[in-house]
Coordinates of C-alpha atoms in Angstrom, one line a residue:
X26 CA 58.3 291.6 -18.5
X27 CA 58.0 295.5 -18.5
X28 CA 55.4 297.3 -20.7
X29 CA 58.1 299.5 -22.4
X30 CA 58.9 296.8 -24.9
X31 CA 60.8 297.8 -27.9
X32 CA 61.9 295.2 -30.4
X33 CA 63.1 295.1 -34.0
X34 CA 63.2 293.1 -37.0
X35 CA 66.4 294.0 -38.9
X36 CA 66.7 292.3 -42.3
X37 CA 69.3 292.7 -45.1
X38 CA 67.7 293.6 -48.4
X39 CA 69.7 291.0 -50.4
X40 CA 66.8 288.8 -51.7
X41 CA 63.3 287.7 -51.1
X42 CA 61.9 287.5 -47.5
X43 CA 62.9 284.0 -46.3
X44 CA 60.2 282.0 -44.2
X45 CA 62.6 282.1 -41.3
X46 CA 62.9 285.8 -41.4
X47 CA 59.2 286.1 -41.6
X48 CA 58.9 283.9 -38.4
X49 CA 61.5 286.2 -36.7
X50 CA 59.5 289.2 -37.7
X51 CA 56.4 287.6 -36.5
X52 CA 57.7 286.6 -33.1
X53 CA 58.9 290.2 -32.7
X54 CA 55.7 291.5 -33.8
X55 CA 53.6 289.3 -31.5
X56 CA 55.9 290.1 -28.4
X57 CA 55.3 293.9 -29.1
X58 CA 51.6 293.5 -29.6
X59 CA 51.1 291.2 -26.6
X60 CA 52.8 293.8 -24.2
X61 CA 51.6 297.0 -26.0
X62 CA 55.2 297.7 -27.1
X63 CA 56.8 299.0 -30.1
X64 CA 57.8 296.9 -33.2
X65 CA 60.6 298.5 -35.4
X66 CA 61.7 297.7 -38.9
X67 CA 65.3 298.6 -39.4
X68 CA 67.0 297.9 -42.7
X69 CA 70.6 296.6 -42.5
X70 CA 71.8 297.8 -45.9
X71 CA 75.4 298.3 -45.4
X72 CA 76.4 295.7 -47.9
X73 CA 76.2 297.9 -51.0
X74 CA 77.3 295.2 -53.3
X75 CA 74.4 292.9 -52.6
X76 CA 71.5 295.3 -51.4
X77 CA 68.8 296.1 -53.9
X78 CA 65.7 298.4 -53.9
X79 CA 63.8 295.3 -55.2
X80 CA 64.8 293.1 -52.3
X81 CA 63.8 296.0 -49.9
X82 CA 60.5 296.3 -51.5
X83 CA 60.0 292.6 -51.2
X84 CA 60.7 292.7 -47.5
X85 CA 58.1 295.6 -47.0
X86 CA 55.6 293.7 -49.4
X87 CA 56.0 290.4 -47.5
X88 CA 55.5 292.0 -44.1
X89 CA 52.4 294.0 -45.2
X90 CA 51.0 290.7 -46.8
X91 CA 51.4 288.9 -43.5
X92 CA 49.6 291.9 -41.8
X93 CA 52.8 292.7 -39.7
X94 CA 52.6 296.5 -39.5
X95 CA 55.6 298.4 -37.9
X96 CA 55.5 301.3 -35.6
X97 CA 58.7 302.8 -36.6
X98 CA 60.8 302.2 -39.8
X99 CA 60.7 302.9 -43.5
X100 CA 57.6 304.6 -44.8
X101 CA 56.6 305.3 -41.3
X102 CA 59.3 307.2 -39.7
X103 CA 59.9 307.5 -35.8
X104 CA 62.1 309.3 -33.3
X105 CA 65.1 307.2 -33.6
X106 CA 65.7 307.2 -37.3
X107 CA 67.2 307.0 -39.8
X108 CA 66.1 303.3 -40.1
X109 CA 68.5 302.4 -42.9
X110 CA 72.1 301.6 -41.7
X111 CA 73.5 303.1 -44.9
X112 CA 72.3 306.5 -43.6
X113 CA 73.6 306.3 -40.1
X114 CA 77.4 306.7 -40.8
X115 CA 77.7 309.7 -38.4
X116 CA 76.1 308.0 -35.6
X117 CA 78.6 305.0 -35.9
X118 CA 81.5 307.4 -36.2
X119 CA 80.4 309.1 -33.0
X120 CA 80.3 305.7 -31.0
X121 CA 83.6 304.6 -32.6
X122 CA 85.2 307.8 -31.3
X123 CA 84.0 307.0 -27.8
X124 CA 85.8 303.7 -27.9
X125 CA 88.9 305.2 -29.4
X126 CA 88.9 307.9 -26.6
X127 CA 88.6 305.1 -24.1
X128 CA 91.4 303.1 -25.6
X129 CA 89.1 300.1 -26.4
X130 CA 89.9 299.9 -30.1
X131 CA 93.1 299.9 -32.1
X132 CA 94.3 300.1 -35.7
X133 CA 95.4 296.9 -37.5
X134 CA 96.5 297.1 -41.0
X135 CA 94.0 299.9 -41.8
X136 CA 91.1 298.1 -39.9
X137 CA 89.8 299.1 -36.5
X138 CA 89.6 296.2 -34.0
X139 CA 87.9 296.2 -30.8
X140 CA 90.1 295.2 -27.8
X141 CA 88.4 292.3 -26.2
X142 CA 88.4 292.4 -22.2
X143 CA 89.2 288.7 -22.4
X144 CA 86.8 287.4 -20.0
X145 CA 83.9 284.8 -19.5
X146 CA 80.7 286.4 -20.7
X147 CA 77.4 284.8 -19.5
X148 CA 74.3 285.2 -21.7
X149 CA 71.0 284.9 -19.8
X150 CA 68.9 283.9 -22.8
X151 CA 65.1 283.7 -22.5
X152 CA 64.9 280.7 -24.7
X153 CA 68.2 279.0 -24.5
X154 CA 68.8 279.7 -20.8
X155 CA 72.1 280.7 -19.2
X156 CA 75.2 280.0 -21.3
X157 CA 78.8 280.7 -20.2
X158 CA 81.1 281.9 -23.0
X159 CA 84.8 281.7 -22.6
X160 CA 86.4 284.6 -24.6
X161 CA 89.7 284.5 -22.8
X162 CA 91.7 282.7 -25.6
X163 CA 92.6 285.1 -28.4
X164 CA 93.4 282.0 -30.7
X165 CA 89.7 281.0 -30.7
X166 CA 88.2 284.4 -30.1
X167 CA 90.5 287.1 -31.8
X168 CA 89.6 290.7 -31.5
X169 CA 86.7 291.5 -33.8
X170 CA 87.0 294.2 -36.5
X171 CA 84.5 297.0 -36.1
X172 CA 85.6 298.9 -39.2
X173 CA 87.2 297.6 -42.4
X174 CA 90.2 299.4 -44.1
X175 CA 87.8 300.7 -46.7
X176 CA 85.8 302.5 -44.0
X177 CA 82.8 300.2 -44.2
X178 CA 81.3 299.0 -40.9
X179 CA 81.2 295.4 -39.5
X180 CA 77.7 294.0 -38.7
X181 CA 78.4 293.3 -35.1
X182 CA 79.3 297.0 -34.2
X183 CA 76.5 298.8 -36.1
X184 CA 74.0 296.2 -34.9
X185 CA 74.9 297.0 -31.3
X186 CA 75.0 300.7 -31.9
X187 CA 71.6 300.7 -33.4
X188 CA 70.0 298.7 -30.6
X189 CA 71.4 301.2 -28.1
X190 CA 70.4 304.2 -30.1
X191 CA 66.8 302.8 -30.8
X192 CA 66.5 301.7 -27.1
X193 CA 65.8 298.1 -28.0
X194 CA 64.6 296.3 -24.9
X195 CA 64.6 292.6 -26.3
X196 CA 66.5 291.2 -29.1
X197 CA 64.6 288.3 -30.7
X198 CA 66.4 286.6 -33.5
X199 CA 67.6 283.2 -34.8
X200 CA 69.7 280.8 -32.8
X201 CA 72.4 281.1 -35.4
X202 CA 73.3 284.5 -33.8
X203 CA 73.6 283.0 -30.4
X204 CA 77.6 282.7 -30.9
X205 CA 77.8 286.4 -31.7
X206 CA 76.0 287.6 -28.6
X207 CA 78.9 287.5 -26.1
X208 CA 80.8 289.7 -28.5
X209 CA 77.8 292.0 -28.6
X210 CA 77.6 292.0 -24.8
X211 CA 81.2 293.2 -24.6
X212 CA 80.4 296.0 -27.0
X213 CA 77.4 297.2 -25.0
X214 CA 79.5 297.2 -21.9
X215 CA 82.3 299.1 -23.6
X216 CA 79.8 301.7 -24.8
X217 CA 78.4 302.0 -21.2
X218 CA 75.1 300.5 -22.2
X219 CA 72.9 297.9 -20.5
X220 CA 72.5 295.0 -22.9
X221 CA 69.0 294.1 -23.9
X222 CA 67.4 290.8 -23.0
X223 CA 68.0 288.1 -25.7
X224 CA 65.8 285.4 -27.0
X225 CA 67.3 283.2 -29.6
X226 CA 64.5 281.2 -31.4
X227 CA 65.2 277.7 -32.8
X228 CA 66.3 277.1 -36.3
X229 CA 63.8 275.9 -39.0
X230 CA 64.8 272.4 -40.3
X231 CA 63.6 270.4 -43.3
X232 CA 61.8 267.3 -42.7
X233 CA 65.1 265.4 -43.2
X234 CA 66.7 267.3 -40.3
X235 CA 68.8 269.6 -42.6
X236 CA 68.9 273.3 -42.1
X237 CA 66.4 275.1 -44.2
X238 CA 68.3 277.0 -47.0
X239 CA 67.0 279.7 -49.4
X240 CA 66.9 277.0 -52.3
X241 CA 64.6 274.7 -50.4
X242 CA 60.9 274.3 -51.3
X243 CA 58.6 276.8 -49.3
X244 CA 61.7 278.9 -48.2
X245 CA 60.5 282.1 -50.0
X246 CA 57.6 284.0 -48.8
X247 CA 56.9 284.6 -52.5
X248 CA 55.9 281.0 -52.9
X249 CA 52.9 281.5 -50.6
X250 CA 51.7 284.7 -52.2
X251 CA 52.0 283.2 -55.8
X252 CA 50.4 279.9 -54.9
X253 CA 47.4 281.6 -53.4
X254 CA 48.0 280.9 -49.7
X255 CA 46.1 283.0 -47.2
X256 CA 48.3 285.3 -44.9
X257 CA 46.4 284.3 -41.8
X258 CA 47.1 280.7 -42.5
X259 CA 50.9 281.3 -43.2
X260 CA 51.1 283.4 -39.9
X261 CA 49.4 280.7 -37.9
X262 CA 51.6 277.9 -39.4
X263 CA 55.1 279.7 -38.8
X264 CA 54.0 280.9 -35.3
X265 CA 53.8 277.2 -34.5
X266 CA 57.3 276.7 -35.7
X267 CA 59.0 276.7 -32.3
X268 CA 56.1 278.2 -30.2
X269 CA 53.1 276.6 -28.8
X270 CA 50.2 277.9 -26.6
X271 CA 50.3 274.5 -24.9
X272 CA 46.9 273.4 -25.6
X273 CA 47.7 271.2 -28.8
X274 CA 45.5 273.5 -31.0
X275 CA 46.8 274.0 -34.5
X276 CA 44.4 276.7 -35.8
X277 CA 44.8 280.0 -34.0
X278 CA 43.6 283.4 -35.3
X279 CA 46.1 286.2 -35.1
X280 CA 44.3 288.1 -32.4
X281 CA 44.3 284.9 -30.1
X282 CA 48.1 284.5 -30.8
X283 CA 48.7 288.1 -29.5
X284 CA 47.0 287.3 -26.4
X285 CA 48.7 283.9 -25.8
X286 CA 52.2 284.8 -27.1
X287 CA 55.2 284.8 -24.5
X288 CA 58.7 284.4 -25.2
X289 CA 59.1 281.9 -22.4
X290 CA 56.9 279.6 -24.3
X291 CA 59.2 279.2 -27.2
X292 CA 60.5 275.8 -27.6
X293 CA 64.3 275.2 -27.3
X294 CA 64.2 272.4 -29.9
X295 CA 64.7 273.0 -33.6
X296 CA 61.4 273.3 -35.6
X297 CA 60.6 271.0 -38.5
X298 CA 59.0 272.6 -41.5
X299 CA 56.3 270.7 -43.4
X300 CA 54.9 272.5 -46.4
X301 CA 52.1 269.8 -46.7
X302 CA 50.9 270.7 -43.2
X303 CA 50.9 274.3 -44.0
X304 CA 48.9 273.5 -47.2
X305 CA 46.4 271.6 -45.0
X306 CA 46.2 274.4 -42.5
X307 CA 45.6 276.7 -45.4
X308 CA 42.7 274.7 -46.6
X309 CA 41.0 274.9 -43.2
X310 CA 41.2 278.7 -43.4
X311 CA 40.2 278.8 -47.2
X312 CA 36.9 277.1 -46.2
X313 CA 36.0 280.3 -44.2
X314 CA 36.7 282.8 -47.0
X315 CA 33.6 284.2 -48.4
X316 CA 32.1 287.0 -50.5
X317 CA 34.2 289.5 -52.4
X318 CA 37.5 288.5 -50.9
X319 CA 36.9 284.9 -52.0
X320 CA 36.0 286.0 -55.6
X321 CA 39.0 288.2 -55.8
X322 CA 41.5 285.7 -54.7
X323 CA 39.9 283.0 -56.9
X324 CA 40.0 285.3 -60.0
X325 CA 43.6 286.2 -59.3
X326 CA 44.5 282.4 -59.1
X327 CA 42.6 281.7 -62.4
X328 CA 44.3 284.4 -64.3
X329 CA 47.8 283.4 -63.0
X330 CA 46.8 279.9 -64.1
X331 CA 46.5 281.2 -67.7
X332 CA 42.6 281.4 -67.8
X333 CA 41.2 284.5 -69.7
X334 CA 38.1 285.5 -67.7
X335 CA 37.3 288.5 -69.8
X336 CA 35.0 286.7 -72.1
X337 CA 32.8 285.4 -69.2
X338 CA 30.3 287.4 -67.3
X339 CA 30.8 288.0 -63.6
X340 CA 27.6 286.2 -62.9
X341 CA 29.0 283.1 -64.7
X342 CA 32.3 283.3 -63.0
X343 CA 30.8 283.7 -59.5
X344 CA 28.4 280.9 -60.1
X345 CA 31.3 278.6 -61.2
X346 CA 33.4 279.6 -58.3
X347 CA 30.5 279.0 -55.8
X348 CA 30.7 275.3 -56.6
X349 CA 34.4 275.3 -55.5
X350 CA 34.0 276.7 -52.0
X351 CA 35.6 274.4 -49.4
X352 CA 36.9 272.1 -52.1
X353 CA 40.6 273.2 -52.3
X354 CA 43.4 273.9 -50.0
X355 CA 45.2 276.7 -51.8
X356 CA 43.9 279.0 -54.6
X357 CA 46.7 277.8 -56.9
X358 CA 44.7 274.5 -57.1
X359 CA 41.7 276.3 -58.7
X360 CA 42.8 276.4 -62.3
X361 CA 43.2 272.6 -62.6
X362 CA 40.2 272.0 -60.3
X363 CA 37.6 274.2 -62.2
X364 CA 39.3 275.3 -65.4
X365 CA 36.9 273.2 -67.3
X366 CA 34.3 276.0 -66.7
X367 CA 36.4 278.4 -69.0
X368 CA 37.6 276.2 -71.8
X369 CA 35.9 273.7 -74.1
X370 CA 39.1 271.9 -75.4
X371 CA 40.3 270.3 -72.2
X372 CA 41.9 266.8 -72.5
X373 CA 40.3 263.9 -70.8
X374 CA 41.9 262.1 -67.9
X375 CA 43.6 259.0 -69.4
X376 CA 42.6 256.7 -66.5
X377 CA 39.1 257.9 -66.8
X378 CA 38.9 257.3 -70.5
X379 CA 39.9 253.7 -70.1
X380 CA 37.4 253.1 -67.3
X381 CA 34.4 255.2 -68.2
X382 CA 34.5 255.9 -71.9
X383 CA 33.7 252.2 -72.9
X384 CA 31.5 250.8 -75.6
X385 CA 29.1 249.7 -72.8
X386 CA 28.7 253.2 -71.6
X387 CA 28.3 254.9 -74.9
X388 CA 24.6 254.1 -75.3
X389 CA 24.0 255.0 -71.8
X390 CA 25.5 258.4 -72.3
X391 CA 23.5 258.8 -75.6
X392 CA 20.3 258.1 -73.6
X393 CA 21.2 260.7 -70.8
X394 CA 21.9 263.2 -73.5
X395 CA 18.6 262.7 -75.0
X396 CA 17.0 263.1 -71.5
X397 CA 18.9 266.2 -70.9
X398 CA 17.9 267.6 -74.3
X399 CA 14.2 267.2 -73.6
X400 CA 14.5 269.3 -70.3
X401 CA 12.9 272.7 -70.0
X402 CA 14.5 273.5 -66.7
X403 CA 18.1 272.8 -66.2
X404 CA 18.6 273.3 -62.5
X405 CA 20.6 270.9 -60.3
X406 CA 17.6 269.2 -58.7
X407 CA 15.9 268.5 -62.1
X408 CA 19.3 267.3 -63.5
X409 CA 19.8 264.8 -60.6
X410 CA 16.2 263.5 -60.9
X411 CA 16.8 263.1 -64.7
X412 CA 20.0 261.2 -64.3
X413 CA 18.6 258.8 -61.7
X414 CA 15.5 258.2 -63.7
X415 CA 17.5 257.5 -66.8
X416 CA 19.6 255.0 -64.9
X417 CA 16.5 253.2 -63.6
X418 CA 15.2 253.0 -67.1
X419 CA 18.5 251.5 -68.2
X420 CA 18.4 249.0 -65.3
X421 CA 21.7 250.4 -63.8
X422 CA 22.8 252.2 -60.7
X423 CA 23.5 255.9 -61.1
X424 CA 27.3 255.6 -60.9
X425 CA 27.8 254.3 -64.4
X426 CA 26.2 257.4 -65.7
X427 CA 27.7 259.9 -63.2
X428 CA 31.2 259.1 -64.0
X429 CA 31.2 259.2 -67.8
X430 CA 29.2 262.3 -67.7
X431 CA 31.5 264.0 -65.4
X432 CA 34.5 263.0 -67.5
X433 CA 32.7 264.2 -70.6
X434 CA 31.8 267.8 -69.4
X435 CA 35.0 268.4 -67.2
X436 CA 37.7 266.0 -68.5
X437 CA 38.3 264.9 -64.9
X438 CA 37.3 262.1 -62.6
X439 CA 36.8 264.5 -59.7
X440 CA 35.5 268.0 -59.0
X441 CA 32.7 270.1 -57.9
X442 CA 29.2 268.5 -57.4
X443 CA 28.0 267.1 -60.8
X444 CA 24.5 268.4 -60.7
X445 CA 25.6 271.9 -59.8
X446 CA 28.4 272.2 -62.3
X447 CA 26.0 270.9 -65.0
X448 CA 23.6 273.8 -64.1
X449 CA 26.3 276.3 -64.2
X450 CA 27.6 275.2 -67.7
X451 CA 24.0 275.2 -68.8
X452 CA 22.2 273.0 -71.3
X453 CA 23.8 274.0 -74.7
X454 CA 27.3 273.6 -73.4
X455 CA 26.5 270.3 -71.6
X456 CA 25.0 268.8 -74.6
X457 CA 27.9 270.0 -76.8
X458 CA 30.4 268.6 -74.4
X459 CA 28.7 265.3 -74.3
X460 CA 28.6 265.1 -78.1
X461 CA 32.3 265.9 -78.2
X462 CA 32.8 263.0 -75.8
X463 CA 30.7 260.6 -77.7
X464 CA 32.8 261.0 -81.0
X465 CA 35.9 259.8 -79.0
X466 CA 34.3 256.6 -77.8
X467 CA 34.3 253.6 -80.1

């Protein structure tokens, strides 16, 4: 492949950025970065009835969140603009005039149609291989419209003109566009241009084999942003939807993906989307997030989960969050995992109440409360020693004390390390919560 690679991502701003669109953008970006080429963002906004500024902003924000910077396009500029189709009318009119002068289009009821040469068109696709399309039958392949009676442009025409004008070397897009490609090649030839190389990437399917639609869970990139996924994890996961470095690794940093990515390694078979696997992979990345980035992401997740952090000191919030590192998969899990640090009126898990808030455990919890109350130091090591010593005095193992204590101070049967969370809550709050629990045990 030549080093003069120019690829483009050309979304229509009609809604949020779909995960399939994000993967198309990523594959184009990886191809450009791997070859030292140019990644172009072009906005196909000719459908004025459906396009919105909000949808365009969602595309920009989504690409930026993923870390996919573009070399040319909106907010960046470039030598081949404008990068909005709605601003390129004069360019399209000029190319249409060339077709008219050559007798390759005709009027039909106010519309302008392209006169097909009626031939076999071979598409040599990098992913799909060589495919012969028979366009000789006007019944199955009628002459396509390039301009509507109202003067608006058809996607096929402006798409080809833009790729010619922007000197696109490789068109990397979804396999659902493969059937359009022979028509596009006819237009390239009619305009005297060499077609780019094509690479049609496999569709993304749901686990049941159905095509992933905009309504399916996990289809919107906004889902990942809102639920506290990490962009590097999402990039990693969607890169492996149809592409593989052939060494069976599932965790690949972006820089390594750039060095390994080749269009020839894209799988021909449709990719199966699994949100649970993406969530698992995110957990692997989340374990590595530390420092201020960790606290910032965690704080956002807690606030989004309805927790008011303003009444707590940074020191307390950080100490609480430190007990959660490596214990969750996505940041959206944090409010339920550690929300007990920030509220005293939490409910108790029903199954825990039945199992641990028993008449047998009540005097044990009272004894532990008295032992905790007598402590002058409330650090994790001392707390662990005290609980185990109390269990020994009661002639029981530690478990019958650990579980009701955790339930009393957190409302849950699982969570951060008990002794560390007790230290963070501190003595006064721990004793108050044990007292609250004791009242409920008959």
